[in-house]
Short mmCIF file of C-alpha atoms in Angstrom, two decimals:
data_model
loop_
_atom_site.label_atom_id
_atom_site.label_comp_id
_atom_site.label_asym_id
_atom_site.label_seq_id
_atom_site.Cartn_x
_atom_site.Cartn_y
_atom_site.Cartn_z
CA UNK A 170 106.82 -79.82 184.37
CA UNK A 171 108.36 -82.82 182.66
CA UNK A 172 106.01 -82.27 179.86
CA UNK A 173 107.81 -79.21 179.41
CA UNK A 174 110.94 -80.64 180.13
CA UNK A 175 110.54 -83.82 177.34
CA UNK A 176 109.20 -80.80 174.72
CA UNK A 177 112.97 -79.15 175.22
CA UNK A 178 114.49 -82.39 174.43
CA UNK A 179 112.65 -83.11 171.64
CA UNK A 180 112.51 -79.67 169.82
CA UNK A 181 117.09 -79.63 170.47
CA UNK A 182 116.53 -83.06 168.71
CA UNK A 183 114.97 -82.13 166.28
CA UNK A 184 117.04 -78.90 165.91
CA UNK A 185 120.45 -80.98 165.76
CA UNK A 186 119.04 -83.42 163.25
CA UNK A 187 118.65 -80.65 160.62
CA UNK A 188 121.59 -79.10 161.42
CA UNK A 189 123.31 -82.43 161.07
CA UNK A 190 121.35 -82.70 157.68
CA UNK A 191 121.95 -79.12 156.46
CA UNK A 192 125.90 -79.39 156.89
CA UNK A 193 125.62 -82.91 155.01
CA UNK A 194 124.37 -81.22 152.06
CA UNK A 195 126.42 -78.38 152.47
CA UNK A 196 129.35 -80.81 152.49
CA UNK A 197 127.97 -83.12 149.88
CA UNK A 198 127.58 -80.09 147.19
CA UNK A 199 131.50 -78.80 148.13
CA UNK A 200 132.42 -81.94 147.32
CA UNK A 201 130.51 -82.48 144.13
CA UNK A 202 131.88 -78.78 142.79
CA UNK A 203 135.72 -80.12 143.85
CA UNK A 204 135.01 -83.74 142.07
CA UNK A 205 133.67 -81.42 138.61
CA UNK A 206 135.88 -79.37 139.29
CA UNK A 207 138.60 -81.97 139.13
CA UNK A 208 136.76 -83.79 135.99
CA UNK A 209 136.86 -80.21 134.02
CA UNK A 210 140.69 -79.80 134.80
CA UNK A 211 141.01 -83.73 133.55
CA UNK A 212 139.33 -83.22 130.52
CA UNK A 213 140.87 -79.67 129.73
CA UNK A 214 142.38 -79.28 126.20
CA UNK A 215 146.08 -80.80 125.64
CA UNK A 216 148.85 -78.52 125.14
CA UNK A 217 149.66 -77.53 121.83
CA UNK A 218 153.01 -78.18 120.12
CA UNK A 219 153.36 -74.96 118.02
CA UNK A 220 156.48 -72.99 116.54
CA UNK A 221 156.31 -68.85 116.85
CA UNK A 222 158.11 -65.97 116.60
CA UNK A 223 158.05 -62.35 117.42
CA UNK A 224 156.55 -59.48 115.36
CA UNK A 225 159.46 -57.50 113.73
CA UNK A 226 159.69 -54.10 112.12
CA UNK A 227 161.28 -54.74 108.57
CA UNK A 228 162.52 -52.08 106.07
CA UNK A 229 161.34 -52.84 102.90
CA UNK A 230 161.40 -51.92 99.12
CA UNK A 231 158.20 -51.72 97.22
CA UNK A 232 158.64 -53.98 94.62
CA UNK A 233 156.32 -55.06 91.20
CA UNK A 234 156.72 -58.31 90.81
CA UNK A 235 156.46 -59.93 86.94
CA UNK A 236 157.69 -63.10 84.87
CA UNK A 237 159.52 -62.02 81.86
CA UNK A 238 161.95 -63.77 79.10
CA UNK A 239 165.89 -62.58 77.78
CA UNK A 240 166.14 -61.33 74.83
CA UNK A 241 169.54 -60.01 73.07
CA UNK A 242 169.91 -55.90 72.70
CA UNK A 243 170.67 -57.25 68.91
CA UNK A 244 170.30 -60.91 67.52
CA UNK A 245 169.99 -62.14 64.04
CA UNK A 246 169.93 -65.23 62.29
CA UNK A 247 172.68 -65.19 59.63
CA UNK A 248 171.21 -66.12 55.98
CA UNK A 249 172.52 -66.11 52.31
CA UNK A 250 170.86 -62.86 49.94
CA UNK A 251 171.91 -65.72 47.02
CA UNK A 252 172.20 -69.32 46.25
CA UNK A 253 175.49 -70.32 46.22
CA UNK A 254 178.11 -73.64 47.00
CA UNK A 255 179.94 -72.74 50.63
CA UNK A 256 183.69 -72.83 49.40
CA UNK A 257 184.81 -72.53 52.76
CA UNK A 258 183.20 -71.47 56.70
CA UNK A 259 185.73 -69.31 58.23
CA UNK A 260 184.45 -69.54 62.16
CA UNK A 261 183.60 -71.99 64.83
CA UNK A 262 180.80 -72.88 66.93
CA UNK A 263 180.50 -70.51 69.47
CA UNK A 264 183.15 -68.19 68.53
CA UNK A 265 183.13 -64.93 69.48
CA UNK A 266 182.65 -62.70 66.07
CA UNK A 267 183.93 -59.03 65.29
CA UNK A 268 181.65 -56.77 63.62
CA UNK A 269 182.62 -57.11 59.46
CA UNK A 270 184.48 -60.05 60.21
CA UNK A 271 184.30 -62.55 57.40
CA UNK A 272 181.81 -65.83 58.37
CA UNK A 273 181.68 -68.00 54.73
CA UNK A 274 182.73 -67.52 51.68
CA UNK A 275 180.56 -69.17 48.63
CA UNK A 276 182.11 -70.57 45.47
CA UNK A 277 181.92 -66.72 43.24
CA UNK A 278 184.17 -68.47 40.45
CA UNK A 279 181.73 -67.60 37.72
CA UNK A 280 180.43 -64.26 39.10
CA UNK A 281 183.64 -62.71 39.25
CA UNK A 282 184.35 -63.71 35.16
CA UNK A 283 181.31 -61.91 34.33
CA UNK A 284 182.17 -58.74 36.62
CA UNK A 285 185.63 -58.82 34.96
CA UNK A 286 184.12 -59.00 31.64
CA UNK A 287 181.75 -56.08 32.57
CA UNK A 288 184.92 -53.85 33.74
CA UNK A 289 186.39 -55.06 30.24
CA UNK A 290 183.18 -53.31 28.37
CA UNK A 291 182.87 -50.35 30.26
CA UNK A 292 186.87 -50.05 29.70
CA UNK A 293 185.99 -50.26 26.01
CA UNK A 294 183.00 -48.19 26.59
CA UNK A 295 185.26 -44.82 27.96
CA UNK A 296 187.69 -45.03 25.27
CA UNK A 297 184.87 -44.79 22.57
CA UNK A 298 183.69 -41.97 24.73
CA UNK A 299 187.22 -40.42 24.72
CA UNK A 300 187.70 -40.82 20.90
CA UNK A 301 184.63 -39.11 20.20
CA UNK A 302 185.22 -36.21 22.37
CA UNK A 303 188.04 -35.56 19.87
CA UNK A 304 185.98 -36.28 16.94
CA UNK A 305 182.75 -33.69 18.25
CA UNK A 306 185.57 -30.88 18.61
CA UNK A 307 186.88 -31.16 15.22
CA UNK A 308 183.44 -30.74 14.38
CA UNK A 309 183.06 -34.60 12.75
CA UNK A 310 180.48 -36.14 15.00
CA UNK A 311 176.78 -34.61 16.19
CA UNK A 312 176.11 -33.56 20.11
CA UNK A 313 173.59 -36.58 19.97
CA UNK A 314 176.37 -39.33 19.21
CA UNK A 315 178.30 -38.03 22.28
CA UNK A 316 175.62 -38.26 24.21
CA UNK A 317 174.92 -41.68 23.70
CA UNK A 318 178.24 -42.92 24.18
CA UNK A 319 178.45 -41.20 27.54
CA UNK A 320 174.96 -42.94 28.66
CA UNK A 321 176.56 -46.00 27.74
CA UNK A 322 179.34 -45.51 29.62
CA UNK A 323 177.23 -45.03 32.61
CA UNK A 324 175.35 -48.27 32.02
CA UNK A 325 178.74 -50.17 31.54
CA UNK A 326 179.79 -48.86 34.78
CA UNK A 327 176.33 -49.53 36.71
CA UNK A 328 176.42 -53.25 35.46
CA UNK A 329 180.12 -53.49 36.79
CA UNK A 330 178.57 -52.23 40.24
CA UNK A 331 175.92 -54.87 39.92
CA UNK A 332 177.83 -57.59 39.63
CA UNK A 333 180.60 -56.44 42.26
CA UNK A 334 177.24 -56.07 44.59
CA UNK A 335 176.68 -59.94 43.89
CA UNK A 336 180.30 -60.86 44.34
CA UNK A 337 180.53 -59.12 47.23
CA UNK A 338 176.87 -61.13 48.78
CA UNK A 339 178.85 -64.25 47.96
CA UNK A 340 181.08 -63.58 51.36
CA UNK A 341 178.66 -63.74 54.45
CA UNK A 342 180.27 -61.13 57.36
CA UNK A 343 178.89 -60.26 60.92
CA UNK A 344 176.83 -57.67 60.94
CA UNK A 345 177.48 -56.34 64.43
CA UNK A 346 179.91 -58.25 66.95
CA UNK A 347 178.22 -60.79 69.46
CA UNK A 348 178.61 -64.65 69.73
CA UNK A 349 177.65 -67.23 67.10
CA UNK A 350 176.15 -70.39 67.70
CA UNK A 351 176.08 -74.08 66.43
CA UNK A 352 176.47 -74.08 62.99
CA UNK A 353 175.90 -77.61 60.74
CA UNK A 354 177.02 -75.77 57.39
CA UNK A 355 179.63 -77.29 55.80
CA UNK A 356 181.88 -76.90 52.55
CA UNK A 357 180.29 -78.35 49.49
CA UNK A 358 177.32 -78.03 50.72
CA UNK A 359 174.75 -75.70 48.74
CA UNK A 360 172.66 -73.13 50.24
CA UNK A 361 170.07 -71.45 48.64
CA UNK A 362 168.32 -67.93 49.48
CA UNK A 363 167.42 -67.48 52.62
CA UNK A 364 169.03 -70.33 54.22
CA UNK A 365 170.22 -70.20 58.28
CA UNK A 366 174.12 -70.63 58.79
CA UNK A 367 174.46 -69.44 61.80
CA UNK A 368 172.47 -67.63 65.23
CA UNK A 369 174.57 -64.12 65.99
CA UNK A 370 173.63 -62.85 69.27
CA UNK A 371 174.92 -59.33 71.28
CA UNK A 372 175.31 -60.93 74.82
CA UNK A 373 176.00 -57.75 76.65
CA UNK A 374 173.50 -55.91 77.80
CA UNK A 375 170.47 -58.12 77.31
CA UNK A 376 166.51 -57.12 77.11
CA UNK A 377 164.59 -58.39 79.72
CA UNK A 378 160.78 -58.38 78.27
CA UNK A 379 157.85 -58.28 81.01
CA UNK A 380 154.30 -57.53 80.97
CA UNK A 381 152.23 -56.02 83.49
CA UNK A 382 148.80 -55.22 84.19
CA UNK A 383 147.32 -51.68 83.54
CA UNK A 384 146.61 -51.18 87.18
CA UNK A 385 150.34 -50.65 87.80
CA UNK A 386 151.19 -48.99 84.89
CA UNK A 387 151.18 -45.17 86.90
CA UNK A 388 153.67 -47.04 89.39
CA UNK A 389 156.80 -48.19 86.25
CA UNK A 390 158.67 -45.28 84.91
CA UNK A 391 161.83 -45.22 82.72
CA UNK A 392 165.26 -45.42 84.81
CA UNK A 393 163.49 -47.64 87.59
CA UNK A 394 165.54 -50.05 88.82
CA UNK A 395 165.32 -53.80 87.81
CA UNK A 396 166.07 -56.78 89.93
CA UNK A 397 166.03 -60.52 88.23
CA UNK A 398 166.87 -63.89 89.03
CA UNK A 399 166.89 -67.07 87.23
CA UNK A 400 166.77 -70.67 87.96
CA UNK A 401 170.05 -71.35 85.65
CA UNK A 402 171.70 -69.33 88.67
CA UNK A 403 170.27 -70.21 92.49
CA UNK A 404 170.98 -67.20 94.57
CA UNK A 405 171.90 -64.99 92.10
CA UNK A 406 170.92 -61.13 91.42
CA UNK A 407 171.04 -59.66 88.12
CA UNK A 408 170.46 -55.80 88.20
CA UNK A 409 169.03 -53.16 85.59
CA UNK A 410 167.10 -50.32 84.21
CA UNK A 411 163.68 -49.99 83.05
CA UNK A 412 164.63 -48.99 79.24
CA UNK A 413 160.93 -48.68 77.53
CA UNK A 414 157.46 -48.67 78.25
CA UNK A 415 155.03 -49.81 75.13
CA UNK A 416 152.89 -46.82 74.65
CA UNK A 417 149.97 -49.38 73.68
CA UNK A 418 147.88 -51.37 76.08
CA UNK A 419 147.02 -55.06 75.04
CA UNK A 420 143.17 -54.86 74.81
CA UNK A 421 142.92 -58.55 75.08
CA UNK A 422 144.43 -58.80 78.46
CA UNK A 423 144.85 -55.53 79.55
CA UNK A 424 148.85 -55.71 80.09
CA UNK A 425 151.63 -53.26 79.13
CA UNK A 426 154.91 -54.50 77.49
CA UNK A 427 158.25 -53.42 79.33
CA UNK A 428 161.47 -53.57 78.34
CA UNK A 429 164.84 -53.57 80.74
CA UNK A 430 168.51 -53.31 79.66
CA UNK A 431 170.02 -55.61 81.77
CA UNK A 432 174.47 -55.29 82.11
CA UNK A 433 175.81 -58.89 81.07
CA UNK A 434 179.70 -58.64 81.23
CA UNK A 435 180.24 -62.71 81.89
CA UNK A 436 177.56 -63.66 79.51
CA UNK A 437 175.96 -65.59 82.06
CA UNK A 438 172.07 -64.36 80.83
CA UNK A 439 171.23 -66.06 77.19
CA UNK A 440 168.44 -64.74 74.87
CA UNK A 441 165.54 -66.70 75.57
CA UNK A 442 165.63 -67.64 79.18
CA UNK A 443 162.95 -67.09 81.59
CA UNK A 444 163.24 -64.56 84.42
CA UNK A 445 161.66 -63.74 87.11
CA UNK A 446 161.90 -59.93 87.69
CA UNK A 447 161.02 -57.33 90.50
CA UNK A 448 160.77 -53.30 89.70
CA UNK A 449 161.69 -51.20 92.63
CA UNK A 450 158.98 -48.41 93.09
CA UNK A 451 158.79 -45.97 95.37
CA UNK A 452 160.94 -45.50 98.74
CA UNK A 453 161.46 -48.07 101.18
CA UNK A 454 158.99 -48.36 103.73
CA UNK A 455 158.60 -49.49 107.29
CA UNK A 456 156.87 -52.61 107.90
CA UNK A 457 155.79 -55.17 110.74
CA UNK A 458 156.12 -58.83 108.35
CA UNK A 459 155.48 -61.73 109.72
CA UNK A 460 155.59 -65.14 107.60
CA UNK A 461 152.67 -66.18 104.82
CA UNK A 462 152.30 -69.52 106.99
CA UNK A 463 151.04 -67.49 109.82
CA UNK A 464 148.03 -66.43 108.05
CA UNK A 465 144.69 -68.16 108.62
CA UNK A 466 142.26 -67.14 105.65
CA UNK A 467 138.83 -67.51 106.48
CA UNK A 468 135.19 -66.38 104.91
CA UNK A 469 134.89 -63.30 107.77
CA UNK A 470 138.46 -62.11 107.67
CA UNK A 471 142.21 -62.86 108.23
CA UNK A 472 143.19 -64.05 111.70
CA UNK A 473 146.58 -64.95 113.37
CA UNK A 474 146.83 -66.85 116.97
CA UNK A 475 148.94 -64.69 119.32
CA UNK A 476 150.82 -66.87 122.01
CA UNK A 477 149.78 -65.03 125.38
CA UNK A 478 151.17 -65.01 129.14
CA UNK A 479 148.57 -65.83 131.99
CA UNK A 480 148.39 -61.95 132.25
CA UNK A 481 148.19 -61.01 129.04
CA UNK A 482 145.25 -63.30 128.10
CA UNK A 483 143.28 -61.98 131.24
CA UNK A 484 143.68 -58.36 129.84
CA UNK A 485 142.41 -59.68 126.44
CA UNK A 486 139.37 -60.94 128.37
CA UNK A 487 140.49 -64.60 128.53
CA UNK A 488 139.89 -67.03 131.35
CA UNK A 489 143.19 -66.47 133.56
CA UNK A 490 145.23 -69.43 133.37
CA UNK A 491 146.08 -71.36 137.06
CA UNK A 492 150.06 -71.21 136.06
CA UNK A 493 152.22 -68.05 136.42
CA UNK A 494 155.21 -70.03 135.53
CA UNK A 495 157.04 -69.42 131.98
CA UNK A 496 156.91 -72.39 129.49
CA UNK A 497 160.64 -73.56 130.48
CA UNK A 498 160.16 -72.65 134.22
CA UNK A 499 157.18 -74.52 135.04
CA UNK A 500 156.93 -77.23 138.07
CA UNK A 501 156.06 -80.65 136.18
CA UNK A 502 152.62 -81.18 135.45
CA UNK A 503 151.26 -77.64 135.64
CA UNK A 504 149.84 -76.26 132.78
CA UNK A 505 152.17 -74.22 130.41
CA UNK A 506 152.35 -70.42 131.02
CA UNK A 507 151.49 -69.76 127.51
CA UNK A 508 147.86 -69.84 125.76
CA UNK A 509 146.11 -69.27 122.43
CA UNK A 510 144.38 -65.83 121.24
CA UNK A 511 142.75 -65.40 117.60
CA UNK A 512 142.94 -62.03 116.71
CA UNK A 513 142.00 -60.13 113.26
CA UNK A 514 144.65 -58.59 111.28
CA UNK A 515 144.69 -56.13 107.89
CA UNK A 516 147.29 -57.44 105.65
CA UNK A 517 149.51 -55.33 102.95
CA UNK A 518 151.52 -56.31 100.19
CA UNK A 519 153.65 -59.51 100.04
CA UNK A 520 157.18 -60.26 99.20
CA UNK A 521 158.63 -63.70 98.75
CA UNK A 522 157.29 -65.70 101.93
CA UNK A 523 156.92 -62.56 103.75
CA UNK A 524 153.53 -60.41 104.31
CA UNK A 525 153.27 -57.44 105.79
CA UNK A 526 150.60 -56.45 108.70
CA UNK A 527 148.65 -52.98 108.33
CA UNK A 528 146.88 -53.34 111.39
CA UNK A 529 146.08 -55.69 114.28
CA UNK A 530 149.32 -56.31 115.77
CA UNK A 531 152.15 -54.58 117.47
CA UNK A 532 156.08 -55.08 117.13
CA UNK A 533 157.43 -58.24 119.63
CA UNK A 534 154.05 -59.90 119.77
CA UNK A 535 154.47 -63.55 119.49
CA UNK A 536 152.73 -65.21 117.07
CA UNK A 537 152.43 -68.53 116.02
CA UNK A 538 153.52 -69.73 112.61
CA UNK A 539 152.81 -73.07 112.33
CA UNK A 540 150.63 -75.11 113.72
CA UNK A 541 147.52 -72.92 114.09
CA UNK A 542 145.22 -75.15 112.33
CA UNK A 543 144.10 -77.20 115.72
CA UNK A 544 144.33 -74.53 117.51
CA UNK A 545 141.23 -71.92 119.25
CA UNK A 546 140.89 -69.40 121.73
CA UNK A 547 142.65 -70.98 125.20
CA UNK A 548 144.54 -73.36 124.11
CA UNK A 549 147.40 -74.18 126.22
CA UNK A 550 150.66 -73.93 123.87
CA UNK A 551 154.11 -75.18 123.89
CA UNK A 552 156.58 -73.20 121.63
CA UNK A 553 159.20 -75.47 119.74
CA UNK A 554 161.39 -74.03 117.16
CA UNK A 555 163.67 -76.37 116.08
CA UNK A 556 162.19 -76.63 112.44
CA UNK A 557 160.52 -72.88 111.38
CA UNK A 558 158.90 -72.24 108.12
CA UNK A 559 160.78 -70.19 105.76
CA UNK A 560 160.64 -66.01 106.06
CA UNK A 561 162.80 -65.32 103.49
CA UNK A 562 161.56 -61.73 101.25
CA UNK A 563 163.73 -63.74 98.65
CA UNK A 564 163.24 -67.33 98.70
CA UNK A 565 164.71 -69.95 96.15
CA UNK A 566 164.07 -73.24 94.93
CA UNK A 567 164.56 -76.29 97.71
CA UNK A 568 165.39 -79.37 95.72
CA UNK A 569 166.01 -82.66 98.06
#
């Protein structure tokens, strides 16, 4: 009987010992998940300083972008036909000039002598001719003597012309009207054949000159409309029309000439500039754009990081974050409501610092612009947009 009795005590003992030491591992391995637990959510990444904005629909103009250079609709380089001493320059350094209207006269002293004595000896010449018209009806001189005195005539008359044709090349006139340039010809001074005196130029329209390659040459058709700008003028738009297409193809590089007439009522544009021009083809389309700097390139495809709410980033299959809180409601030190997602995206065309996004994305989805580079999938994020990159489908120039 208190065999049995000591057995009892014993075996509860025993039995409470193990229970003891089951709970104390039990406890000891719900306290080593909290203390990882708590190490993991220590060592979790930092948040992420990052700017973003929202996916937008944008209407937008199919445009052909090329470089091109000015050229005047008409432009010559005013030389002397003859040698000749410049009597006198009847214009100014960039003087507007008529069409016919008299430039420089050279010295013409001695030409004009020997056209007056020509006009004296074809003078002569006609009264022989006259007198022997008399003389062949009275029957006193043959047909053949008449005949030679009328060919001389002629010749006394086409040397007269001659010389009134070099006369006249002794007075340099503009051939069409347009503005002339800097001129360094001076009285006295001689010029011979072929010599510059002045740069004429027709400064309204201009010719814009472009090339482009082959690929696009079904998209460019005369009458197209023609956008340019130019550093000389920050912020400005210069319109026009596609005026000519070169029917030849360069075989070296492939390209096709085009020529636009651009209007140039304040002669701002001068022959020779560089341009940067834009043909309009097509209609406008509809397009989500987002910025160029948003763009990650990468060997398997084109990615953008998407800034995600706790619930959005559990529907994309991401770990559900422990805040519920927006960025700028949040209680201090709880994790910001907003998270890193890469996601792949088809890119269009481009258009100043703005791309446009076939497929991958839908309008409002915020996406980061900047800032991506340290950035993978779960990283917290906190949006600041005080400084954004530029989105502008027409950018200029910043100089500091």
């Amino acid at each position: 009987m208190m065999a049995s009795v000591l057995m009892k005590r014993r075996l509860t003992i025993v039995l409470l010992a193990a229970g003891l030491l089951l709970a104390a591992l039990v406890g000891f391995n719900l306290f080593k998940g909290y203390m990882m637990r708590e190490a993991m959510a220590s060592n979790a990444a930092p948040a992420q300083t990052v700017t973003a904005q929202p996916v937008i629909y944008t209407q937008w103009q199919p445009e052909l972008g090329a470089v091109g250079s000015l050229r005047a609709v008409r432009g010559v380089d005013v030389t002397t036909e003859i040698a000749g001493l410049v009597r006198t320059v009847r214009f100014k350094s960039g003087d507007d000039a008529k069409s016919g209207q008299l430039l420089v006269e050279l010295n013409a002293d001695s030409d004009v002598a020997q056209m007056h004595s020509l006009e004296a000896a074809a003078q002569l010449a006609g009264t022989v001719l006259n007198r022997d018209k008399l003389q062949y009806d009275a029957q006193a001189i043959s047909k053949a003597q008449l005949d030679a005195d009328e060919a001389d005539l002629k010749n006394k008359r086409a040397q007269v012309a001659a010389q009134a044709a070099i006369v006249a090349k002794k007075q340099l006139t503009a051939p069409f009207a347009g503005r002339l340039g800097i001129t360094t010809v001076n009285p006295g001074q001689y010029l011979n054949a072929g010599d510059k005196v002045v740069t004429l130029q027709a400064l309204d329209p201009v010719y814009v000159d472009f090339r482009m390659p082959q690929l696009q040459l079904a998209q460019v058709a005369v009458g197209q409309t023609v956008s340019l700008t130019c550093d000389a003028y920050p912020g400005a738009t210069f319109t026009g029309k596609v005026n000519a297409i070169d029917p030849r193809v360069d075989p070296a590089t492939r390209n096709f000439q085009v020529e636009a007439s651009v209007p140039n009522p304040h002669h701002r544009l001068m022959p020779g500039m560089f341009a940067r021009v834009s043909v309009a083809v097509g209609a406008q389309q509809r397009y989500l754009t987002l910025p160029q700097t948003a763009i990650s390139y990468n060997p398997y495809g084109t990615t953008v990081f998407l800034a995600l709410r706790p619930e959005q980033a559990q529907a994309a299959h991401q770990a559900p974050s422990a805040a519920s809180k927006r960025t700028g409601d949040r209680k201090p030190g709880s994790p910001p409501a907003l998270q890193a997602r890469q996601v792949f995206v088809t890119l269009g065309a481009t258009r100043g610092d703005q791309v446009a996004v076939l497929e991958g994305l839908s309008e409002g989805d915020l996406v980061v612009t900047s800032g991506q580079l340290k950035l993978t999938n779960g990283v917290p994020l906190v949006i600041n947009n005080q400084l954004l990159p530029t989105n502008e489908p027409n950018p200029t120039p910043q100089e500091h």
